[in-house]
Short mmCIF file of C-alpha atoms (C1' of nucleotides) in Angstrom, two decimals:
data_model
loop_
_atom_site.label_atom_id
_atom_site.label_comp_id
_atom_site.label_asym_id
_atom_site.label_seq_id
_atom_site.Cartn_x
_atom_site.Cartn_y
_atom_site.Cartn_z
CA UNK A 1 122.16 121.35 34.19
CA UNK A 2 122.86 123.50 37.19
CA UNK A 3 125.87 123.39 39.46
CA UNK A 4 127.02 125.32 42.49
CA UNK A 5 128.61 128.16 40.57
CA UNK A 6 125.52 128.66 38.40
CA UNK A 7 123.49 128.95 41.54
CA UNK A 8 125.87 131.43 43.09
CA UNK A 9 125.57 133.49 39.93
CA UNK A 10 121.80 133.17 39.92
CA UNK A 11 121.39 134.07 43.56
CA UNK A 12 123.89 136.83 42.81
CA UNK A 13 124.12 137.86 46.42
CA UNK A 14 126.67 137.51 49.19
CA UNK A 15 125.73 134.65 51.47
CA UNK A 16 124.40 134.62 54.99
CA UNK A 17 126.05 132.60 57.73
CA UNK A 18 123.61 129.85 58.68
CA UNK A 19 123.70 128.38 62.16
CA UNK A 20 121.59 126.82 64.87
CA UNK A 21 121.43 127.68 68.55
CA UNK A 22 119.77 125.62 71.25
CA UNK A 23 118.12 126.42 74.56
CA UNK A 24 118.43 123.28 76.69
CA UNK A 25 116.02 123.40 79.60
CA UNK A 26 116.37 121.28 82.67
CA UNK A 27 115.37 121.48 86.32
CA UNK A 28 117.87 121.85 89.14
CA UNK A 29 116.96 122.41 92.78
CA UNK A 30 113.34 122.96 91.72
CA UNK A 31 114.39 125.78 89.41
CA UNK A 32 114.10 126.07 85.66
CA UNK A 33 117.61 126.09 84.21
CA UNK A 34 119.42 126.34 80.89
CA UNK A 35 122.57 124.43 80.03
CA UNK A 36 125.22 126.76 78.67
CA UNK A 37 128.45 126.01 76.83
CA UNK A 38 131.77 127.75 77.16
CA UNK A 39 132.81 128.97 73.72
CA UNK A 40 136.13 127.60 72.51
CA UNK A 41 136.50 129.90 69.50
CA UNK A 42 136.21 133.54 68.54
CA UNK A 43 134.09 135.51 68.66
CA UNK A 44 133.44 135.61 72.41
CA UNK A 45 135.92 132.78 73.08
CA UNK A 46 135.69 131.75 76.72
CA UNK A 47 132.24 133.21 77.23
CA UNK A 48 129.22 131.19 78.27
CA UNK A 49 126.64 130.96 75.50
CA UNK A 50 123.82 128.80 74.20
CA UNK A 51 125.17 125.65 72.55
CA UNK A 52 125.19 126.20 68.81
CA UNK A 53 127.10 125.94 65.60
CA UNK A 54 127.09 126.26 61.85
CA UNK A 55 124.75 124.16 59.75
CA UNK A 56 126.75 121.64 57.74
CA UNK A 57 124.78 121.13 54.56
CA UNK A 58 126.87 118.12 53.56
CA UNK A 59 126.10 116.42 56.86
CA UNK A 60 122.83 117.80 58.25
CA UNK A 61 119.59 116.70 56.58
CA UNK A 62 117.95 119.90 57.80
CA UNK A 63 118.32 122.45 60.59
CA UNK A 64 116.60 120.14 63.08
CA UNK A 65 119.27 117.53 62.40
CA UNK A 66 121.87 120.20 62.94
CA UNK A 67 120.27 121.07 66.27
CA UNK A 68 120.24 117.41 67.26
CA UNK A 69 123.91 117.14 66.35
CA UNK A 70 124.74 120.17 68.49
CA UNK A 71 122.76 118.76 71.39
CA UNK A 72 124.37 115.33 71.12
CA UNK A 73 127.76 116.99 71.11
CA UNK A 74 126.80 118.82 74.28
CA UNK A 75 125.01 116.20 76.39
CA UNK A 76 125.80 112.96 74.59
CA UNK A 77 122.26 111.90 73.66
CA UNK A 78 119.08 113.18 72.01
CA UNK A 79 116.80 115.36 74.11
CA UNK A 80 113.38 113.77 74.76
CA UNK A 81 111.71 116.90 73.45
CA UNK A 82 113.00 119.19 70.71
CA UNK A 83 111.12 121.91 68.88
CA UNK A 84 111.98 124.75 66.57
CA UNK A 85 111.67 128.06 68.40
CA UNK A 86 112.32 130.98 66.08
CA UNK A 87 114.76 132.16 63.45
CA UNK A 88 116.89 135.15 64.35
CA UNK A 89 118.71 137.04 61.64
CA UNK A 90 120.42 140.26 60.69
CA UNK A 91 123.74 141.93 60.00
CA UNK A 92 124.60 142.76 63.59
CA UNK A 93 123.77 139.74 65.71
CA UNK A 94 127.15 138.15 64.91
CA UNK A 95 130.34 140.19 64.35
CA UNK A 96 131.35 137.87 61.51
CA UNK A 97 128.62 139.24 59.27
CA UNK A 98 124.99 138.90 58.24
CA UNK A 99 123.87 135.74 59.94
CA UNK A 100 120.81 133.63 60.43
CA UNK A 101 120.32 131.34 63.39
CA UNK A 102 117.50 128.85 63.60
CA UNK A 103 116.92 128.53 67.32
CA UNK A 104 115.59 125.34 68.90
CA UNK A 105 114.60 124.57 72.43
CA UNK A 106 114.79 121.21 74.12
CA UNK A 107 113.74 119.70 77.44
CA UNK A 108 116.10 117.36 79.25
CA UNK A 109 115.35 115.53 82.50
CA UNK A 110 117.99 116.32 85.10
CA UNK A 111 118.27 112.60 85.83
CA UNK A 112 119.88 112.07 82.42
CA UNK A 113 122.61 114.62 83.07
CA UNK A 114 125.84 113.97 84.93
CA UNK A 115 127.44 116.28 87.47
CA UNK A 116 129.72 118.09 85.00
CA UNK A 117 126.74 118.83 82.76
CA UNK A 118 124.64 120.04 85.68
CA UNK A 119 127.51 122.34 86.62
CA UNK A 120 126.76 124.27 83.44
CA UNK A 121 123.06 124.63 84.25
CA UNK A 122 122.05 128.16 85.22
CA UNK A 123 118.67 129.23 86.54
CA UNK A 124 116.85 131.17 83.83
CA UNK A 125 116.26 134.07 86.23
CA UNK A 126 119.95 134.26 87.13
CA UNK A 127 121.77 133.76 83.85
CA UNK A 128 125.18 135.31 83.18
CA UNK A 129 125.41 137.90 80.40
CA UNK A 130 125.19 136.11 77.06
CA UNK A 131 126.88 136.99 73.76
CA UNK A 132 125.25 137.55 70.34
CA UNK A 133 121.48 137.92 70.68
CA UNK A 134 121.25 134.93 72.99
CA UNK A 135 119.33 136.98 75.54
CA UNK A 136 116.52 137.36 73.03
CA UNK A 137 116.62 133.66 72.23
CA UNK A 138 116.40 132.82 75.92
CA UNK A 139 113.54 135.27 76.49
CA UNK A 140 111.57 133.76 73.64
CA UNK A 141 112.32 130.20 74.72
CA UNK A 142 111.17 130.84 78.28
CA UNK A 143 108.03 132.53 76.98
CA UNK A 144 107.29 129.60 74.69
CA UNK A 145 107.80 127.10 77.49
CA UNK A 146 105.46 129.05 79.78
CA UNK A 147 102.80 129.42 77.09
CA UNK A 148 102.92 125.83 75.99
CA UNK A 149 102.93 124.53 79.54
CA UNK A 150 99.44 125.96 80.03
CA UNK A 151 97.86 123.78 77.38
CA UNK A 152 100.05 120.73 76.78
CA UNK A 153 102.04 117.89 78.29
CA UNK A 154 105.27 119.82 77.65
CA UNK A 155 106.53 120.15 81.27
CA UNK A 156 106.37 116.37 81.68
CA UNK A 157 109.41 116.14 79.42
CA UNK A 158 111.47 117.75 82.17
CA UNK A 159 110.77 114.74 84.38
CA UNK A 160 112.30 111.27 84.31
CA UNK A 161 110.37 108.37 82.73
CA UNK A 162 108.42 107.77 85.91
CA UNK A 163 107.18 110.36 88.37
CA UNK A 164 104.44 111.07 90.88
CA UNK A 165 101.47 113.36 90.30
CA UNK A 166 102.85 115.78 92.87
CA UNK A 167 106.15 115.95 91.03
CA UNK A 168 104.27 116.66 87.82
CA UNK A 169 102.24 119.28 89.67
CA UNK A 170 105.35 121.06 90.88
CA UNK A 171 107.02 120.99 87.47
CA UNK A 172 103.94 122.57 85.92
CA UNK A 173 104.00 125.29 88.55
CA UNK A 174 107.67 125.95 87.88
CA UNK A 175 107.18 125.94 84.13
CA UNK A 176 104.19 128.26 84.18
CA UNK A 177 105.35 130.33 87.10
CA UNK A 178 102.05 130.33 89.00
CA UNK A 179 100.41 128.23 91.69
CA UNK A 180 97.93 125.57 90.50
CA UNK A 181 95.19 124.02 92.63
CA UNK A 182 96.06 120.46 93.59
CA UNK A 183 92.59 118.93 93.15
CA UNK A 184 91.88 120.67 89.83
CA UNK A 185 95.31 119.84 88.49
CA UNK A 186 94.99 116.15 89.26
CA UNK A 187 91.52 115.94 87.79
CA UNK A 188 92.46 117.74 84.58
CA UNK A 189 95.65 115.78 84.02
CA UNK A 190 93.88 112.49 84.57
CA UNK A 191 91.00 113.34 82.25
CA UNK A 192 93.41 114.54 79.54
CA UNK A 193 94.82 111.03 79.65
CA UNK A 194 98.41 112.14 79.16
CA UNK A 195 99.70 109.91 81.94
CA UNK A 196 98.97 106.41 83.18
CA UNK A 197 99.58 104.88 86.60
CA UNK A 198 102.22 102.19 86.84
CA UNK A 199 100.41 99.36 88.59
CA UNK A 200 102.06 98.48 91.88
CA UNK A 201 104.75 101.13 91.62
CA UNK A 202 104.94 103.70 94.41
CA UNK A 203 107.41 106.30 95.60
CA UNK A 204 107.95 105.48 99.25
CA UNK A 205 109.29 107.85 101.84
CA UNK A 206 108.52 109.19 105.24
CA UNK A 207 104.79 109.38 104.58
CA UNK A 208 102.02 107.97 102.46
CA UNK A 209 103.50 106.34 99.34
CA UNK A 210 102.75 108.11 96.07
CA UNK A 211 101.52 106.35 92.94
CA UNK A 212 104.08 106.44 90.12
CA UNK A 213 102.99 107.41 86.62
CA UNK A 214 104.48 107.51 83.15
CA UNK A 215 103.55 109.46 80.01
CA UNK A 216 100.96 107.67 77.87
CA UNK A 217 102.54 109.08 74.71
CA UNK A 218 106.16 109.91 73.97
CA UNK A 219 105.06 112.92 71.92
CA UNK A 220 103.56 116.21 73.00
CA UNK A 221 99.82 116.24 73.69
CA UNK A 222 97.87 119.46 73.41
CA UNK A 223 94.91 119.95 75.75
CA UNK A 224 91.51 121.19 74.64
CA UNK A 225 91.46 123.59 77.59
CA UNK A 226 94.03 125.24 79.78
CA UNK A 227 95.46 123.42 82.74
CA UNK B 1 140.34 141.91 60.83
CA UNK B 2 137.92 139.58 59.18
CA UNK B 3 136.44 139.80 55.73
CA UNK B 4 134.10 137.69 53.64
CA UNK B 5 136.75 135.29 52.39
CA UNK B 6 138.13 134.66 55.87
CA UNK B 7 134.65 133.80 56.97
CA UNK B 8 134.08 131.44 54.08
CA UNK B 9 137.30 129.71 55.04
CA UNK B 10 136.31 129.61 58.68
CA UNK B 11 132.86 128.26 58.04
CA UNK B 12 134.58 125.89 55.64
CA UNK B 13 131.30 124.58 54.33
CA UNK B 14 129.29 124.98 51.16
CA UNK B 15 126.54 127.51 51.67
CA UNK B 16 122.80 127.09 51.97
CA UNK B 17 120.42 129.05 49.78
CA UNK B 18 118.52 131.40 52.08
CA UNK B 19 115.05 132.56 51.13
CA UNK B 20 111.71 133.63 52.53
CA UNK B 21 108.24 132.44 51.55
CA UNK B 22 104.97 134.05 52.55
CA UNK B 23 101.46 132.78 53.12
CA UNK B 24 99.15 135.73 52.48
CA UNK B 25 95.72 135.08 53.93
CA UNK B 26 92.64 136.94 52.91
CA UNK B 27 88.89 136.30 52.81
CA UNK B 28 86.92 135.97 49.58
CA UNK B 29 83.27 134.98 49.38
CA UNK B 30 83.34 134.11 53.09
CA UNK B 31 86.17 131.65 52.50
CA UNK B 32 89.72 131.67 53.81
CA UNK B 33 92.07 132.17 50.87
CA UNK B 34 95.77 132.44 50.08
CA UNK B 35 97.21 134.77 47.47
CA UNK B 36 99.53 132.88 45.12
CA UNK B 37 102.05 134.18 42.62
CA UNK B 38 102.86 132.80 39.22
CA UNK B 39 106.56 132.02 39.10
CA UNK B 40 108.47 133.89 36.40
CA UNK B 41 111.71 131.92 36.71
CA UNK B 42 112.98 128.36 36.96
CA UNK B 43 112.49 126.14 38.77
CA UNK B 44 108.75 125.66 38.32
CA UNK B 45 108.49 128.66 35.99
CA UNK B 46 104.84 129.33 35.24
CA UNK B 47 103.57 127.45 38.29
CA UNK B 48 101.52 129.00 41.05
CA UNK B 49 103.43 129.18 44.32
CA UNK B 50 103.64 131.09 47.55
CA UNK B 51 105.21 134.51 47.00
CA UNK B 52 108.85 134.32 48.02
CA UNK B 53 112.41 135.09 47.13
CA UNK B 54 116.01 135.09 48.18
CA UNK B 55 117.13 137.08 51.18
CA UNK B 56 119.31 139.98 50.06
CA UNK B 57 121.75 140.51 52.88
CA UNK B 58 122.93 143.81 51.44
CA UNK B 59 119.38 145.14 51.39
CA UNK B 60 117.31 143.28 54.01
CA UNK B 61 117.92 144.13 57.66
CA UNK B 62 116.67 140.67 58.60
CA UNK B 63 114.40 137.96 57.23
CA UNK B 64 111.28 139.81 58.37
CA UNK B 65 112.35 142.76 56.25
CA UNK B 66 112.85 140.38 53.37
CA UNK B 67 109.34 139.04 53.86
CA UNK B 68 107.95 142.59 53.93
CA UNK B 69 109.79 143.35 50.71
CA UNK B 70 108.34 140.25 49.05
CA UNK B 71 104.85 141.18 50.23
CA UNK B 72 105.15 144.77 49.07
CA UNK B 73 106.28 143.52 45.68
CA UNK B 74 103.21 141.32 45.53
CA UNK B 75 100.40 143.51 46.86
CA UNK B 76 101.94 146.98 46.93
CA UNK B 77 101.74 147.67 50.66
CA UNK B 78 102.59 146.21 54.05
CA UNK B 79 100.22 143.61 55.45
CA UNK B 80 98.48 144.72 58.67
CA UNK B 81 99.64 141.55 60.36
CA UNK B 82 102.86 139.68 59.71
CA UNK B 83 104.44 136.94 61.79
CA UNK B 84 107.21 134.42 61.38
CA UNK B 85 105.77 130.95 60.90
CA UNK B 86 108.51 128.34 60.68
CA UNK B 87 111.81 127.68 58.98
CA UNK B 88 111.89 124.89 56.43
CA UNK B 89 115.20 123.46 55.29
CA UNK B 90 116.94 120.55 53.65
CA UNK B 91 118.68 119.33 50.55
CA UNK B 92 115.61 118.29 48.63
CA UNK B 93 113.00 121.00 49.08
CA UNK B 94 114.50 123.05 46.21
CA UNK B 95 116.15 121.43 43.17
CA UNK B 96 118.86 124.11 43.20
CA UNK B 97 120.41 122.65 46.32
CA UNK B 98 120.38 122.65 50.09
CA UNK B 99 118.07 125.49 50.97
CA UNK B 100 116.53 127.18 53.94
CA UNK B 101 113.30 129.14 53.76
CA UNK B 102 112.04 131.26 56.61
CA UNK B 103 108.28 131.18 56.14
CA UNK B 104 106.05 134.06 57.24
CA UNK B 105 102.31 134.39 57.25
CA UNK B 106 100.36 137.59 56.86
CA UNK B 107 96.72 138.66 57.05
CA UNK B 108 95.37 141.09 54.48
CA UNK B 109 91.82 142.52 54.43
CA UNK B 110 90.16 141.81 51.09
CA UNK B 111 89.11 145.46 50.93
CA UNK B 112 92.74 146.48 50.42
CA UNK B 113 93.17 144.22 47.40
CA UNK B 114 92.19 145.08 43.85
CA UNK B 115 90.47 142.74 41.40
CA UNK B 116 93.68 141.44 39.79
CA UNK B 117 95.09 140.56 43.19
CA UNK B 118 91.86 138.86 44.26
CA UNK B 119 92.02 136.82 41.07
CA UNK B 120 95.09 135.12 42.52
CA UNK B 121 93.34 134.26 45.79
CA UNK B 122 92.57 130.55 46.17
CA UNK B 123 90.51 128.98 48.93
CA UNK B 124 92.82 127.10 51.28
CA UNK B 125 90.71 123.96 50.92
CA UNK B 126 90.89 124.11 47.12
CA UNK B 127 94.45 125.09 46.35
CA UNK B 128 96.20 124.04 43.15
CA UNK B 129 99.22 121.75 43.50
CA UNK B 130 102.13 123.77 44.82
CA UNK B 131 105.85 123.40 44.06
CA UNK B 132 108.72 122.95 46.53
CA UNK B 133 107.43 122.12 50.00
CA UNK B 134 104.81 124.84 49.84
CA UNK B 135 102.08 122.37 50.77
CA UNK B 136 103.77 121.90 54.13
CA UNK B 137 104.13 125.65 54.59
CA UNK B 138 100.44 126.12 53.82
CA UNK B 139 99.40 123.33 56.18
CA UNK B 140 101.42 124.84 59.00
CA UNK B 141 100.17 128.36 58.27
CA UNK B 142 96.53 127.27 58.32
CA UNK B 143 97.12 125.36 61.52
CA UNK B 144 98.76 128.38 63.14
CA UNK B 145 95.92 130.65 62.08
CA UNK B 146 93.32 128.25 63.49
CA UNK B 147 95.21 127.82 66.76
CA UNK B 148 95.88 131.49 67.27
CA UNK B 149 92.32 132.45 66.36
CA UNK B 150 91.08 130.58 69.43
CA UNK B 151 92.91 132.81 71.88
CA UNK B 152 93.71 136.12 70.22
CA UNK B 153 92.47 139.02 68.13
CA UNK B 154 94.19 137.56 65.06
CA UNK B 155 91.13 137.04 62.81
CA UNK B 156 90.24 140.72 63.14
CA UNK B 157 93.21 141.52 60.91
CA UNK B 158 91.36 139.90 58.03
CA UNK B 159 88.68 142.58 58.33
CA UNK B 160 88.74 146.20 57.16
CA UNK B 161 89.36 148.99 59.70
CA UNK B 162 85.71 149.08 60.70
CA UNK B 163 83.36 146.15 60.97
CA UNK B 164 80.30 144.88 62.79
CA UNK B 165 80.29 142.34 65.59
CA UNK B 166 78.52 139.87 63.35
CA UNK B 167 81.20 140.26 60.71
CA UNK B 168 83.84 139.62 63.37
CA UNK B 169 81.82 136.64 64.55
CA UNK B 170 81.73 135.12 61.09
CA UNK B 171 85.45 135.69 60.47
CA UNK B 172 86.27 133.92 63.74
CA UNK B 173 84.11 131.00 62.70
CA UNK B 174 85.82 130.81 59.33
CA UNK B 175 89.27 131.12 60.87
CA UNK B 176 88.68 128.48 63.53
CA UNK B 177 86.47 126.29 61.40
CA UNK B 178 83.76 125.75 64.01
CA UNK B 179 80.48 127.40 65.00
CA UNK B 180 80.62 129.83 67.92
CA UNK B 181 77.64 130.85 70.05
CA UNK B 182 76.55 134.38 69.22
CA UNK B 183 75.81 135.55 72.76
CA UNK B 184 78.98 134.06 74.27
CA UNK B 185 81.13 135.39 71.45
CA UNK B 186 79.86 138.94 71.82
CA UNK B 187 80.27 138.90 75.57
CA UNK B 188 83.79 137.51 75.45
CA UNK B 189 84.99 139.85 72.73
CA UNK B 190 83.58 142.88 74.53
CA UNK B 191 85.10 141.93 77.87
CA UNK B 192 88.51 141.27 76.26
CA UNK B 193 88.38 144.89 75.18
CA UNK B 194 89.94 144.23 71.80
CA UNK B 195 87.36 146.32 69.96
CA UNK B 196 85.55 149.58 70.61
CA UNK B 197 82.28 150.83 69.17
CA UNK B 198 82.44 153.79 66.80
CA UNK B 199 79.91 156.21 68.26
CA UNK B 200 77.10 156.95 65.82
CA UNK B 201 78.43 154.67 63.11
CA UNK B 202 76.15 151.91 61.89
CA UNK B 203 76.05 149.51 59.00
CA UNK B 204 72.63 150.07 57.44
CA UNK B 205 70.83 147.64 55.20
CA UNK B 206 67.50 145.97 54.78
CA UNK B 207 67.10 145.38 58.51
CA UNK B 208 68.19 146.61 61.90
CA UNK B 209 71.40 148.66 61.60
CA UNK B 210 74.49 147.14 63.16
CA UNK B 211 76.94 149.02 65.36
CA UNK B 212 80.33 149.50 63.73
CA UNK B 213 83.49 148.72 65.70
CA UNK B 214 87.23 149.13 65.29
CA UNK B 215 90.20 147.38 66.87
CA UNK B 216 91.32 149.06 70.11
CA UNK B 217 94.94 148.14 69.42
CA UNK B 218 96.76 147.78 66.11
CA UNK B 219 98.78 144.88 67.49
CA UNK B 220 97.74 141.35 68.33
CA UNK B 221 96.06 140.83 71.70
CA UNK B 222 96.17 137.44 73.38
CA UNK B 223 93.19 136.41 75.51
CA UNK B 224 93.46 134.89 78.96
CA UNK B 225 90.93 132.24 77.95
CA UNK B 226 89.74 130.71 74.73
CA UNK B 227 87.08 132.38 72.67
"C1'" DA C 1 49.87 153.67 58.17
"C1'" DC C 2 50.50 149.16 59.36
"C1'" DC C 3 52.10 144.50 58.95
"C1'" DA C 4 55.39 140.91 57.69
"C1'" DC C 5 60.10 139.85 57.56
"C1'" DT C 6 64.85 139.77 58.71
"C1'" DT C 7 68.93 140.77 61.07
"C1'" DA C 8 70.91 142.91 65.49
"C1'" DA C 9 71.31 142.58 70.12
"C1'" DT C 10 70.00 141.14 74.75
"C1'" DT C 11 68.12 138.30 78.40
"C1'" DG C 12 67.32 134.26 81.03
"C1'" DT C 13 68.12 129.35 82.22
"C1'" DT C 14 70.65 125.21 82.48
"C1'" DT C 15 74.92 122.82 82.46
"C1'" DT C 16 79.77 122.57 82.94
"C1'" DT C 17 84.00 124.05 84.71
"C1'" DT C 18 86.69 126.20 88.17
"C1'" DG C 19 88.57 127.56 92.78
"C1'" DC C 20 88.69 126.72 97.43
"C1'" DA C 21 88.56 124.31 101.65
"C1'" DA C 22 88.03 120.52 104.38
"C1'" DC C 23 88.60 115.84 104.88
"C1'" DT C 24 90.34 110.97 104.57
"C1'" DT C 25 94.25 107.75 103.72
"C1'" DA C 26 98.57 105.60 104.53
"C1'" DC C 27 102.78 105.42 105.74
"C1'" DA C 28 107.22 106.35 109.05
"C1'" DT C 29 108.75 107.83 113.24
"C1'" DT C 30 108.71 108.02 118.13
"C1'" DA D 1 99.55 103.05 119.81
"C1'" DA D 2 99.91 108.03 119.14
"C1'" DT D 3 101.66 111.64 116.13
"C1'" DG D 4 102.96 114.06 112.07
"C1'" DT D 5 102.99 114.69 107.33
"C1'" DA D 6 102.45 114.07 102.50
"C1'" DA D 7 99.08 111.73 99.24
"C1'" DG D 8 94.85 111.75 97.58
"C1'" DT D 9 89.58 112.60 97.72
"C1'" DT D 10 85.26 114.90 98.42
"C1'" DG D 11 81.94 118.59 98.59
"C1'" DC D 12 80.37 123.04 97.67
"C1'" DA D 13 80.04 127.74 96.00
"C1'" DA D 14 81.23 130.76 92.33
"C1'" DA D 15 82.22 131.57 87.67
"C1'" DA D 16 81.94 130.56 82.93
"C1'" DA D 17 79.91 128.43 78.92
"C1'" DA D 18 76.20 126.53 76.16
"C1'" DC D 19 71.68 126.84 74.78
"C1'" DA D 20 67.18 128.82 73.95
"C1'" DA D 21 64.14 132.41 73.75
"C1'" DT D 22 63.03 137.19 73.51
"C1'" DT D 23 63.27 142.04 72.34
"C1'" DA D 24 64.88 145.85 69.10
"C1'" DA D 25 65.09 148.26 64.86
"C1'" DG D 26 65.08 148.81 60.51
"C1'" DT D 27 63.11 147.84 55.19
"C1'" DG D 28 59.66 146.84 51.96
"C1'" DG D 29 55.07 145.52 50.55
"C1'" DT D 30 50.16 146.33 50.69
#
DNA sequence: ACCACTTAATTGTTTTTTGCAACTTACATT
DNA sequence: AATGTAAGTTGCAAAAAACAATTAAGTGGT
């Protein structure tokens, strides 16, 4: 029978530090933002960084559970969308030694965040300097979001439960970073069937009321073609 | 100053086993295959599995280097294409304890493999039962290959340095799993500029000779549209 | 030498998808 | 009731894709 010390002998190698880091996207003032955390401990105590922490193998079922735990600690609830991004590793990314960080990215509607949480949201194109290799994590997360926005329902997870087609249109444009034709966008979204109108529900304002919609599925839907 | 024992105290948690596993794709008899390795050690000694091993933090610069080392040990050279796939983790995927495996996938032209290596190539739709969670790794690797084949030069890395357009056509069909129109395929590939004709070089045979091509770039090229 | 056969490569036509612009609708405000 | 503006639709031209047919270039058999 094997026990921990047998394993250590078998592996016969010094151990890597295993952690998770999370890129929490939200929208603020029509801009794509990331929620940062101020580090309480060394290294880089006091600096703003991506929320993260060590994997606790006695407590976390897997790294995704660890990421969920980190996110809950940060915002108080589970993000509507969470996906593994990439695993970063090496001797120099953390001064404490050879480390491995499984990075996740999540999308959080701004409506679910309170003022103090929104105060820690920074536009992705105006982030402060970040410690470790968090710049690389951010770059990859933004790239992933942009890529995936072109062929899936991903950006919808930045919106509240209900939204108008124009709101969805704008969030796609902000996610992808390019202008999208209104007529084509509406047609494609409708025919993909990712959203459904909420009968009788309209956003009223100064002008013509807008039909409210909700996502048909709570999970990501990939499109056959690009948006 | 910090040292290993301080860190262990700081982390204050039992450690995860950190390893890499690799899905090595190749083509044999017009079929998409994976190269498996027979395990020499417990657990699952004697079973066929994805080539893999522990990360050696004193030797591997990062997990990608570890994957390259594993691949070199298996086939004797670096795969022309290597990419991180996904990180699998949890208490139950390996009987030795809570483990984390960073999975990579690689594409290797059959022409670079010798007979003994090809003997360990199994069609992805007729694989033997695999230990650990290697079935999940394989499923995700095949899915990634199929997805990426639809919008990039990825399948070309399964071919030797030089190839004909029809060979490229067939490898795309095998990678994606669907039929592609000959005329459209040729036009799209040419206009993407991922390949260039080799002046004066033709594959001769019983019929009309076919122009030979090579990749224009040694790195992956993503297309603006689907193939 | 010529014909049949097969694969390589191109050409042409139809259908579908896009990109763009103009237009209609429905409200609040004055 | 007129005006302004955002919501939503319609129509058309251009581009892209799918499909079908044709031409090109060799080998091998007679």
